[in-house]
Amino acid sequence: MHLSEQDLAPSIGESLASYIRRARTSLGLSQKELAERAGIHAQSVGKIERGQTKRLKQEPKRGLAHALSIPVEFLDAICLGRTVDAIAALRFCPQCWVPGTAPDPMWTTPRSKYCFACGTELCDRCSNCKEPVASLRFRFCPYCGKSYKT
Ligand SMILES: [Zn+2]
Ligand SMILES: [Zn+2]
C-alpha cells in the first residue's frame, strides 16, 4: 500500500500523543516495532502515546522521524504547538535536495535564504504555480504536476 504523504502531516491542534499513534498505525507498526525502528524503548513510545511525554529530546525525536519517514520539523512543530501553516513553510535547495527525502535542517531554519552547500536561493513553493510546498515527500507539485526539483 502506498500512503499519501500528506496523511502523515500533523493536523491543526493535534497532540503529540495522537499524532504518533496515528502515524504509527497508518504504517501498520506495533509500539514495539516503532520503538525498535526508532532506537528507543517500547515504554517510551507507550508514554508518548498516553500523553505522558510532551517534549522529545533530540535523539528520540530524530529516531522517531526516521522510523515514521517524516521530517523532524513535523515533530518540532507539534511539540511547539505550531499549526500546519507554519509546518508548510518548508524550504529546500532546488539543486541539492533529493526528492522524496526529508529536507536538510540547514534549509528549514527560518533564517536560511540560500543553500549552505551550493549557494542557490532556497525555494518554499512550486516554481511553476507558486503554491506552497505541502510536503517535501512529494516529488511533484500536487497542484500543477511540475517536479519540485529543477
Ligand atoms: Zn544547494
Ligand atoms: Zn505547481
CSV table of N, CA and C and ligand atoms in Angstrom, one decimal:
chain,number,residue,atom,x,y,z
A,1,MET,N,0.8,-1.2,0.0
A,1,MET,CA,0.0,0.0,0.0
A,1,MET,C,0.9,1.2,0.0
A,2,HIS,N,0.6,2.2,-0.8
A,2,HIS,CA,1.3,3.4,-0.8
A,2,HIS,C,0.5,4.5,-0.1
A,3,LEU,N,1.2,5.0,0.9
A,3,LEU,CA,0.5,6.0,1.7
A,3,LEU,C,0.6,7.4,1.1
A,4,SER,N,-0.4,8.2,1.2
A,4,SER,CA,-0.2,9.6,0.8
A,4,SER,C,0.6,10.3,1.8
A,5,GLU,N,1.6,11.0,1.4
A,5,GLU,CA,2.5,11.6,2.4
A,5,GLU,C,1.7,12.6,3.2
A,6,GLN,N,0.7,13.2,2.6
A,6,GLN,CA,0.0,14.3,3.4
A,6,GLN,C,-0.8,13.7,4.5
A,7,ASP,N,-1.1,12.4,4.4
A,7,ASP,CA,-1.8,11.7,5.6
A,7,ASP,C,-1.0,11.8,6.8
A,8,LEU,N,0.3,11.9,6.7
A,8,LEU,CA,1.2,11.9,7.8
A,8,LEU,C,1.5,13.3,8.3
A,9,ALA,N,1.0,14.3,7.6
A,9,ALA,CA,1.2,15.6,8.1
A,9,ALA,C,0.4,15.9,9.4
A,10,PRO,N,0.9,16.5,10.4
A,10,PRO,CA,0.1,16.7,11.6
A,10,PRO,C,-1.2,17.6,11.3
A,11,SER,N,-2.3,17.3,11.9
A,11,SER,CA,-3.4,18.2,11.8
A,11,SER,C,-3.3,19.3,12.8
A,12,ILE,N,-4.1,20.4,12.5
A,12,ILE,CA,-4.1,21.5,13.4
A,12,ILE,C,-4.6,21.1,14.8
A,13,GLY,N,-3.8,21.5,15.8
A,13,GLY,CA,-4.2,21.2,17.1
A,13,GLY,C,-4.0,19.8,17.6
A,14,GLU,N,-3.4,18.9,16.7
A,14,GLU,CA,-3.2,17.5,17.1
A,14,GLU,C,-2.1,17.4,18.1
A,15,SER,N,-2.4,16.6,19.1
A,15,SER,CA,-1.4,16.4,20.2
A,15,SER,C,-0.3,15.4,19.7
A,16,LEU,N,0.9,15.5,20.3
A,16,LEU,CA,2.0,14.6,20.0
A,16,LEU,C,1.5,13.1,20.2
A,17,ALA,N,0.7,12.9,21.2
A,17,ALA,CA,0.2,11.5,21.5
A,17,ALA,C,-0.6,11.0,20.4
A,18,SER,N,-1.6,11.8,19.9
A,18,SER,CA,-2.5,11.3,18.9
A,18,SER,C,-1.7,11.2,17.5
A,19,TYR,N,-0.8,12.2,17.3
A,19,TYR,CA,-0.1,12.2,16.1
A,19,TYR,C,0.8,10.9,15.9
A,20,ILE,N,1.6,10.6,17.0
A,20,ILE,CA,2.4,9.5,16.9
A,20,ILE,C,1.6,8.2,16.7
A,21,ARG,N,0.5,8.1,17.4
A,21,ARG,CA,-0.3,6.9,17.3
A,21,ARG,C,-0.9,6.8,15.9
A,22,ARG,N,-1.3,7.9,15.4
A,22,ARG,CA,-1.9,7.9,14.0
A,22,ARG,C,-0.8,7.5,13.0
A,23,ALA,N,0.4,8.1,13.1
A,23,ALA,CA,1.4,7.8,12.1
A,23,ALA,C,1.9,6.4,12.2
A,24,ARG,N,2.0,5.9,13.5
A,24,ARG,CA,2.4,4.5,13.7
A,24,ARG,C,1.4,3.5,13.1
A,25,THR,N,0.1,3.7,13.4
A,25,THR,CA,-0.9,2.8,12.9
A,25,THR,C,-1.0,2.8,11.4
A,26,SER,N,-0.9,4.0,10.9
A,26,SER,CA,-1.0,4.1,9.4
A,26,SER,C,0.1,3.4,8.7
A,27,LEU,N,1.2,3.2,9.4
A,27,LEU,CA,2.3,2.4,8.8
A,27,LEU,C,2.2,0.9,9.2
A,28,GLY,N,1.2,0.6,10.0
A,28,GLY,CA,0.9,-0.8,10.4
A,28,GLY,C,2.0,-1.3,11.4
A,29,LEU,N,2.5,-0.4,12.2
A,29,LEU,CA,3.6,-0.8,13.2
A,29,LEU,C,3.0,-1.0,14.6
A,30,SER,N,3.5,-1.9,15.3
A,30,SER,CA,3.2,-2.0,16.8
A,30,SER,C,4.1,-1.0,17.5
A,31,GLN,N,3.7,-0.7,18.7
A,31,GLN,CA,4.6,0.2,19.5
A,31,GLN,C,6.0,-0.4,19.6
A,32,LYS,N,6.1,-1.7,19.8
A,32,LYS,CA,7.4,-2.3,19.9
A,32,LYS,C,8.2,-2.2,18.6
A,33,GLU,N,7.5,-2.4,17.4
A,33,GLU,CA,8.2,-2.2,16.1
A,33,GLU,C,8.7,-0.8,15.9
A,34,LEU,N,7.8,0.1,16.3
A,34,LEU,CA,8.2,1.5,16.1
A,34,LEU,C,9.4,1.9,17.0
A,35,ALA,N,9.3,1.4,18.2
A,35,ALA,CA,10.4,1.6,19.2
A,35,ALA,C,11.7,1.1,18.6
A,36,GLU,N,11.7,-0.1,18.1
A,36,GLU,CA,12.9,-0.7,17.5
A,36,GLU,C,13.4,0.1,16.4
A,37,ARG,N,12.5,0.5,15.5
A,37,ARG,CA,13.0,1.3,14.3
A,37,ARG,C,13.6,2.6,14.8
A,38,ALA,N,13.0,3.2,15.8
A,38,ALA,CA,13.4,4.5,16.2
A,38,ALA,C,14.6,4.4,17.2
A,39,GLY,N,14.9,3.2,17.6
A,39,GLY,CA,16.0,3.0,18.6
A,39,GLY,C,15.7,3.6,20.0
A,40,ILE,N,14.5,3.5,20.4
A,40,ILE,CA,14.1,3.9,21.7
A,40,ILE,C,13.4,2.7,22.4
A,41,HIS,N,13.1,2.9,23.7
A,41,HIS,CA,12.4,1.8,24.4
A,41,HIS,C,10.9,1.8,24.1
A,42,ALA,N,10.4,0.6,24.0
A,42,ALA,CA,8.9,0.5,23.7
A,42,ALA,C,8.1,1.3,24.8
A,43,GLN,N,8.6,1.3,26.0
A,43,GLN,CA,7.9,2.0,27.1
A,43,GLN,C,7.8,3.5,26.7
A,44,SER,N,8.9,4.0,26.1
A,44,SER,CA,8.9,5.4,25.7
A,44,SER,C,7.8,5.7,24.7
A,45,VAL,N,7.6,4.8,23.8
A,45,VAL,CA,6.5,5.0,22.8
A,45,VAL,C,5.2,5.0,23.5
A,46,GLY,N,5.1,4.1,24.4
A,46,GLY,CA,3.8,4.0,25.2
A,46,GLY,C,3.5,5.3,26.0
A,47,LYS,N,4.6,5.8,26.6
A,47,LYS,CA,4.4,7.1,27.3
A,47,LYS,C,4.0,8.2,26.4
A,48,ILE,N,4.7,8.3,25.2
A,48,ILE,CA,4.3,9.3,24.3
A,48,ILE,C,2.8,9.2,23.9
A,49,GLU,N,2.4,8.0,23.6
A,49,GLU,CA,1.0,7.8,23.1
A,49,GLU,C,0.0,8.0,24.2
A,50,ARG,N,0.4,7.8,25.5
A,50,ARG,CA,-0.5,8.1,26.6
A,50,ARG,C,-0.5,9.6,26.9
A,51,GLY,N,0.3,10.4,26.2
A,51,GLY,CA,0.3,11.8,26.5
A,51,GLY,C,1.2,12.2,27.7
A,52,GLN,N,2.0,11.2,28.2
A,52,GLN,CA,2.9,11.5,29.3
A,52,GLN,C,4.2,12.2,29.0
A,53,THR,N,4.5,12.1,27.7
A,53,THR,CA,5.7,12.8,27.2
A,53,THR,C,5.2,13.9,26.2
A,54,LYS,N,5.5,15.1,26.6
A,54,LYS,CA,5.1,16.2,25.8
A,54,LYS,C,6.2,16.8,24.9
A,55,ARG,N,7.4,16.6,25.4
A,55,ARG,CA,8.6,17.1,24.6
A,55,ARG,C,9.5,16.0,24.4
A,56,LEU,N,10.1,16.0,23.2
A,56,LEU,CA,11.0,15.0,22.8
A,56,LEU,C,12.5,15.5,22.8
A,57,LYS,N,13.4,14.7,23.3
A,57,LYS,CA,14.8,15.1,23.2
A,57,LYS,C,15.3,14.9,21.8
A,58,GLN,N,16.4,15.5,21.4
A,58,GLN,CA,16.9,15.4,20.0
A,58,GLN,C,17.0,14.0,19.5
A,59,GLU,N,17.6,13.1,20.3
A,59,GLU,CA,17.9,11.7,19.8
A,59,GLU,C,16.6,10.9,19.5
A,60,PRO,N,15.7,10.8,20.5
A,60,PRO,CA,14.4,10.1,20.2
A,60,PRO,C,13.6,10.8,19.1
A,61,LYS,N,13.7,12.1,19.1
A,61,LYS,CA,12.9,12.8,18.0
A,61,LYS,C,13.4,12.4,16.6
A,62,ARG,N,14.8,12.4,16.5
A,62,ARG,CA,15.3,12.0,15.2
A,62,ARG,C,15.0,10.6,14.9
A,63,GLY,N,15.1,9.7,15.9
A,63,GLY,CA,14.8,8.3,15.7
A,63,GLY,C,13.3,8.1,15.2
A,64,LEU,N,12.4,8.8,15.9
A,64,LEU,CA,11.0,8.7,15.5
A,64,LEU,C,10.7,9.2,14.1
A,65,ALA,N,11.3,10.4,13.8
A,65,ALA,CA,11.1,10.9,12.5
A,65,ALA,C,11.6,10.0,11.4
A,66,HIS,N,12.8,9.4,11.7
A,66,HIS,CA,13.3,8.4,10.8
A,66,HIS,C,12.4,7.2,10.6
A,67,ALA,N,12.0,6.7,11.8
A,67,ALA,CA,11.1,5.5,11.8
A,67,ALA,C,9.8,5.7,11.1
A,68,LEU,N,9.3,6.9,11.2
A,68,LEU,CA,8.0,7.2,10.6
A,68,LEU,C,8.1,7.9,9.2
A,69,SER,N,9.4,8.0,8.8
A,69,SER,CA,9.7,8.7,7.5
A,69,SER,C,9.0,10.1,7.4
A,70,ILE,N,9.1,10.8,8.4
A,70,ILE,CA,8.5,12.2,8.4
A,70,ILE,C,9.7,13.2,8.7
A,71,PRO,N,9.5,14.4,8.2
A,71,PRO,CA,10.6,15.4,8.6
A,71,PRO,C,10.6,15.7,10.1
A,72,VAL,N,11.7,15.9,10.7
A,72,VAL,CA,11.8,16.2,12.1
A,72,VAL,C,11.0,17.4,12.4
A,73,GLU,N,10.9,18.3,11.4
A,73,GLU,CA,10.1,19.6,11.6
A,73,GLU,C,8.7,19.3,12.0
A,74,PHE,N,8.1,18.2,11.6
A,74,PHE,CA,6.7,17.9,11.9
A,74,PHE,C,6.6,17.7,13.5
A,75,LEU,N,7.6,17.0,14.0
A,75,LEU,CA,7.6,16.7,15.4
A,75,LEU,C,7.9,18.0,16.2
A,76,ASP,N,8.8,18.8,15.7
A,76,ASP,CA,9.2,20.1,16.3
A,76,ASP,C,7.9,20.9,16.4
A,77,ALA,N,7.2,21.0,15.3
A,77,ALA,CA,6.0,21.9,15.2
A,77,ALA,C,5.0,21.4,16.2
A,78,ILE,N,4.8,20.1,16.3
A,78,ILE,CA,3.7,19.6,17.2
A,78,ILE,C,4.1,19.9,18.7
A,79,CYS,N,5.4,19.7,19.0
A,79,CYS,CA,5.8,20.0,20.4
A,79,CYS,C,5.7,21.4,20.7
A,80,LEU,N,5.9,22.3,19.7
A,80,LEU,CA,5.8,23.7,20.0
A,80,LEU,C,4.4,24.2,19.8
A,81,GLY,N,3.4,23.3,19.4
A,81,GLY,CA,2.1,23.7,19.2
A,81,GLY,C,1.8,24.6,18.0
A,82,ARG,N,2.7,24.5,17.0
A,82,ARG,CA,2.5,25.3,15.8
A,82,ARG,C,1.4,24.7,14.9
A,83,THR,N,1.0,25.5,14.0
A,83,THR,CA,-0.1,25.0,13.1
A,83,THR,C,0.6,24.4,11.8
A,84,VAL,N,-0.3,23.8,11.1
A,84,VAL,CA,0.2,23.2,9.8
A,84,VAL,C,0.7,24.2,8.9
A,85,ASP,N,0.2,25.4,9.0
A,85,ASP,CA,0.6,26.5,8.1
A,85,ASP,C,2.1,26.8,8.3
A,86,ALA,N,2.5,26.8,9.6
A,86,ALA,CA,3.9,27.0,9.9
A,86,ALA,C,4.8,25.8,9.4
A,87,ILE,N,4.2,24.7,9.5
A,87,ILE,CA,5.0,23.5,9.1
A,87,ILE,C,5.1,23.5,7.6
A,88,ALA,N,4.1,24.1,6.9
A,88,ALA,CA,4.1,24.0,5.4
A,88,ALA,C,5.2,24.9,4.8
A,89,ALA,N,5.8,25.8,5.7
A,89,ALA,CA,6.8,26.7,5.2
A,89,ALA,C,8.1,25.9,5.1
A,90,LEU,N,8.1,24.9,4.3
A,90,LEU,CA,9.3,24.1,4.2
A,90,LEU,C,10.2,24.6,3.1
A,91,ARG,N,11.4,24.6,3.2
A,91,ARG,CA,12.3,25.1,2.2
A,91,ARG,C,13.3,24.0,1.8
A,92,PHE,N,13.8,24.2,0.6
A,92,PHE,CA,14.7,23.2,0.1
A,92,PHE,C,15.6,23.9,-1.0
A,93,CYS,N,16.7,23.2,-1.3
A,93,CYS,CA,17.6,23.7,-2.3
A,93,CYS,C,17.2,23.0,-3.6
A,94,PRO,N,16.8,23.7,-4.6
A,94,PRO,CA,16.3,23.1,-5.9
A,94,PRO,C,17.4,22.3,-6.6
A,95,GLN,N,18.7,22.6,-6.2
A,95,GLN,CA,19.8,21.8,-6.8
A,95,GLN,C,20.2,20.6,-6.0
A,96,CYS,N,20.3,20.7,-4.7
A,96,CYS,CA,20.8,19.6,-3.9
A,96,CYS,C,19.8,18.7,-3.3
A,97,TRP,N,18.6,19.1,-3.1
A,97,TRP,CA,17.6,18.3,-2.5
A,97,TRP,C,17.3,17.0,-3.3
A,98,VAL,N,17.3,15.9,-2.6
A,98,VAL,CA,16.9,14.6,-3.2
A,98,VAL,C,15.4,14.4,-3.0
A,99,PRO,N,14.6,14.5,-4.1
A,99,PRO,CA,13.1,14.4,-3.9
A,99,PRO,C,12.7,13.1,-3.2
A,100,GLY,N,11.7,13.2,-2.3
A,100,GLY,CA,11.3,12.1,-1.5
A,100,GLY,C,12.0,11.9,-0.2
A,101,THR,N,13.0,12.7,0.0
A,101,THR,CA,13.7,12.7,1.3
A,101,THR,C,13.4,13.9,2.2
A,102,ALA,N,13.6,13.8,3.5
A,102,ALA,CA,13.4,15.0,4.3
A,102,ALA,C,14.4,16.0,4.0
A,103,PRO,N,14.0,17.3,4.0
A,103,PRO,CA,15.0,18.4,3.7
A,103,PRO,C,16.1,18.5,4.7
A,104,ASP,N,17.2,19.0,4.4
A,104,ASP,CA,18.3,19.2,5.3
A,104,ASP,C,17.8,20.3,6.3
A,105,PRO,N,18.0,20.1,7.6
A,105,PRO,CA,17.6,21.1,8.6
A,105,PRO,C,18.2,22.5,8.4
A,106,MET,N,19.4,22.5,7.7
A,106,MET,CA,20.0,23.7,7.4
A,106,MET,C,19.2,24.6,6.5
A,107,TRP,N,18.3,23.9,5.7
A,107,TRP,CA,17.5,24.7,4.7
A,107,TRP,C,16.2,25.2,5.4
A,108,THR,N,15.8,24.5,6.4
A,108,THR,CA,14.5,24.8,7.0
A,108,THR,C,14.6,25.8,8.2
A,109,THR,N,15.8,26.1,8.7
A,109,THR,CA,15.9,27.1,9.7
A,109,THR,C,15.4,28.4,9.2
A,110,PRO,N,14.6,29.1,10.0
A,110,PRO,CA,13.9,30.3,9.5
A,110,PRO,C,14.8,31.3,8.8
A,111,ARG,N,16.0,31.4,9.3
A,111,ARG,CA,16.9,32.5,8.7
A,111,ARG,C,17.6,32.1,7.4
A,112,SER,N,17.5,30.8,7.0
A,112,SER,CA,18.3,30.4,5.8
A,112,SER,C,17.6,30.9,4.6
A,113,LYS,N,18.3,31.5,3.7
A,113,LYS,CA,17.8,32.0,2.4
A,113,LYS,C,18.5,31.3,1.3
A,114,TYR,N,19.7,30.9,1.5
A,114,TYR,CA,20.5,30.3,0.4
A,114,TYR,C,21.0,29.0,0.9
A,115,CYS,N,21.3,28.1,0.0
A,115,CYS,CA,21.8,26.8,0.3
A,115,CYS,C,23.2,26.9,0.9
A,116,PHE,N,23.4,26.1,2.0
A,116,PHE,CA,24.7,26.1,2.6
A,116,PHE,C,25.7,25.5,1.8
A,117,ALA,N,25.3,24.6,0.9
A,117,ALA,CA,26.3,23.8,0.1
A,117,ALA,C,26.6,24.4,-1.3
A,118,CYS,N,25.6,25.0,-1.9
A,118,CYS,CA,25.9,25.5,-3.3
A,118,CYS,C,25.5,26.9,-3.5
A,119,GLY,N,24.9,27.5,-2.5
A,119,GLY,CA,24.6,29.0,-2.6
A,119,GLY,C,23.3,29.3,-3.4
A,120,THR,N,22.6,28.3,-3.9
A,120,THR,CA,21.4,28.6,-4.7
A,120,THR,C,20.3,29.1,-3.7
A,121,GLU,N,19.5,30.0,-4.2
A,121,GLU,CA,18.4,30.5,-3.4
A,121,GLU,C,17.4,29.4,-3.1
A,122,LEU,N,17.0,29.3,-1.8
A,122,LEU,CA,16.1,28.2,-1.4
A,122,LEU,C,14.7,28.5,-1.9
A,123,CYS,N,13.9,27.4,-2.1
A,123,CYS,CA,12.5,27.5,-2.5
A,123,CYS,C,11.6,27.0,-1.4
A,124,ASP,N,10.4,27.7,-1.3
A,124,ASP,CA,9.4,27.1,-0.4
A,124,ASP,C,8.1,26.9,-1.2
A,125,ARG,N,8.2,27.1,-2.5
A,125,ARG,CA,6.9,26.9,-3.2
A,125,ARG,C,7.2,26.4,-4.6
A,126,CYS,N,6.2,26.0,-5.3
A,126,CYS,CA,6.4,25.4,-6.6
A,126,CYS,C,6.9,26.5,-7.6
A,127,SER,N,7.9,26.3,-8.3
A,127,SER,CA,8.4,27.3,-9.2
A,127,SER,C,7.5,27.6,-10.4
A,128,ASN,N,6.5,26.7,-10.6
A,128,ASN,CA,5.6,26.9,-11.7
A,128,ASN,C,4.3,27.6,-11.3
A,129,CYS,N,3.6,27.1,-10.3
A,129,CYS,CA,2.3,27.6,-10.0
A,129,CYS,C,2.3,28.4,-8.7
A,130,LYS,N,3.5,28.5,-8.0
A,130,LYS,CA,3.7,29.3,-6.8
A,130,LYS,C,2.9,28.8,-5.6
A,131,GLU,N,2.3,27.6,-5.7
A,131,GLU,CA,1.6,27.1,-4.5
A,131,GLU,C,2.7,26.7,-3.5
A,132,PRO,N,2.5,26.9,-2.2
A,132,PRO,CA,3.5,26.5,-1.2
A,132,PRO,C,3.6,25.0,-1.2
A,133,VAL,N,4.8,24.5,-0.9
A,133,VAL,CA,5.1,23.1,-0.9
A,133,VAL,C,4.4,22.4,0.3
A,134,ALA,N,3.5,21.5,0.0
A,134,ALA,CA,2.7,20.9,1.0
A,134,ALA,C,3.5,19.8,1.8
A,135,SER,N,4.4,19.1,1.1
A,135,SER,CA,5.2,18.1,1.8
A,135,SER,C,6.4,17.8,0.9
A,136,LEU,N,7.6,17.8,1.5
A,136,LEU,CA,8.7,17.6,0.7
A,136,LEU,C,8.9,16.1,0.4
A,137,ARG,N,7.9,15.3,0.8
A,137,ARG,CA,8.0,13.9,0.5
A,137,ARG,C,7.3,13.7,-0.9
A,138,PHE,N,6.7,14.8,-1.3
A,138,PHE,CA,6.2,14.7,-2.7
A,138,PHE,C,7.3,15.1,-3.7
A,139,ARG,N,7.4,14.4,-4.8
A,139,ARG,CA,8.4,14.8,-5.8
A,139,ARG,C,7.9,15.8,-6.7
A,140,PHE,N,6.5,15.8,-6.9
A,140,PHE,CA,5.9,16.7,-7.8
A,140,PHE,C,4.9,17.6,-7.1
A,141,CYS,N,4.7,18.8,-7.7
A,141,CYS,CA,3.7,19.6,-7.1
A,141,CYS,C,2.3,19.0,-7.3
A,142,PRO,N,1.5,18.9,-6.2
A,142,PRO,CA,0.2,18.3,-6.3
A,142,PRO,C,-0.8,19.2,-7.1
A,143,TYR,N,-0.5,20.4,-7.2
A,143,TYR,CA,-1.4,21.4,-7.9
A,143,TYR,C,-1.2,21.4,-9.4
A,144,CYS,N,0.1,21.4,-9.8
A,144,CYS,CA,0.3,21.5,-11.3
A,144,CYS,C,1.1,20.4,-11.9
A,145,GLY,N,1.6,19.5,-11.0
A,145,GLY,CA,2.3,18.3,-11.5
A,145,GLY,C,3.8,18.6,-11.9
A,146,LYS,N,4.3,19.8,-11.7
A,146,LYS,CA,5.7,20.0,-12.1
A,146,LYS,C,6.6,19.5,-11.0
A,147,SER,N,7.8,19.0,-11.4
A,147,SER,CA,8.7,18.4,-10.4
A,147,SER,C,9.2,19.6,-9.5
A,148,TYR,N,9.4,19.4,-8.2
A,148,TYR,CA,9.9,20.4,-7.3
A,148,TYR,C,11.3,20.7,-7.6
A,149,LYS,N,12.0,19.7,-8.1
A,149,LYS,CA,13.5,19.8,-8.3
A,149,LYS,C,13.7,20.4,-9.7
A,150,THR,N,14.5,21.4,-9.8
A,150,THR,CA,14.7,22.0,-11.2
A,150,THR,C,15.9,21.3,-11.9
B,1,ZN,ZN,22.3,23.6,-2.9
B,2,ZN,ZN,2.8,23.7,-9.0
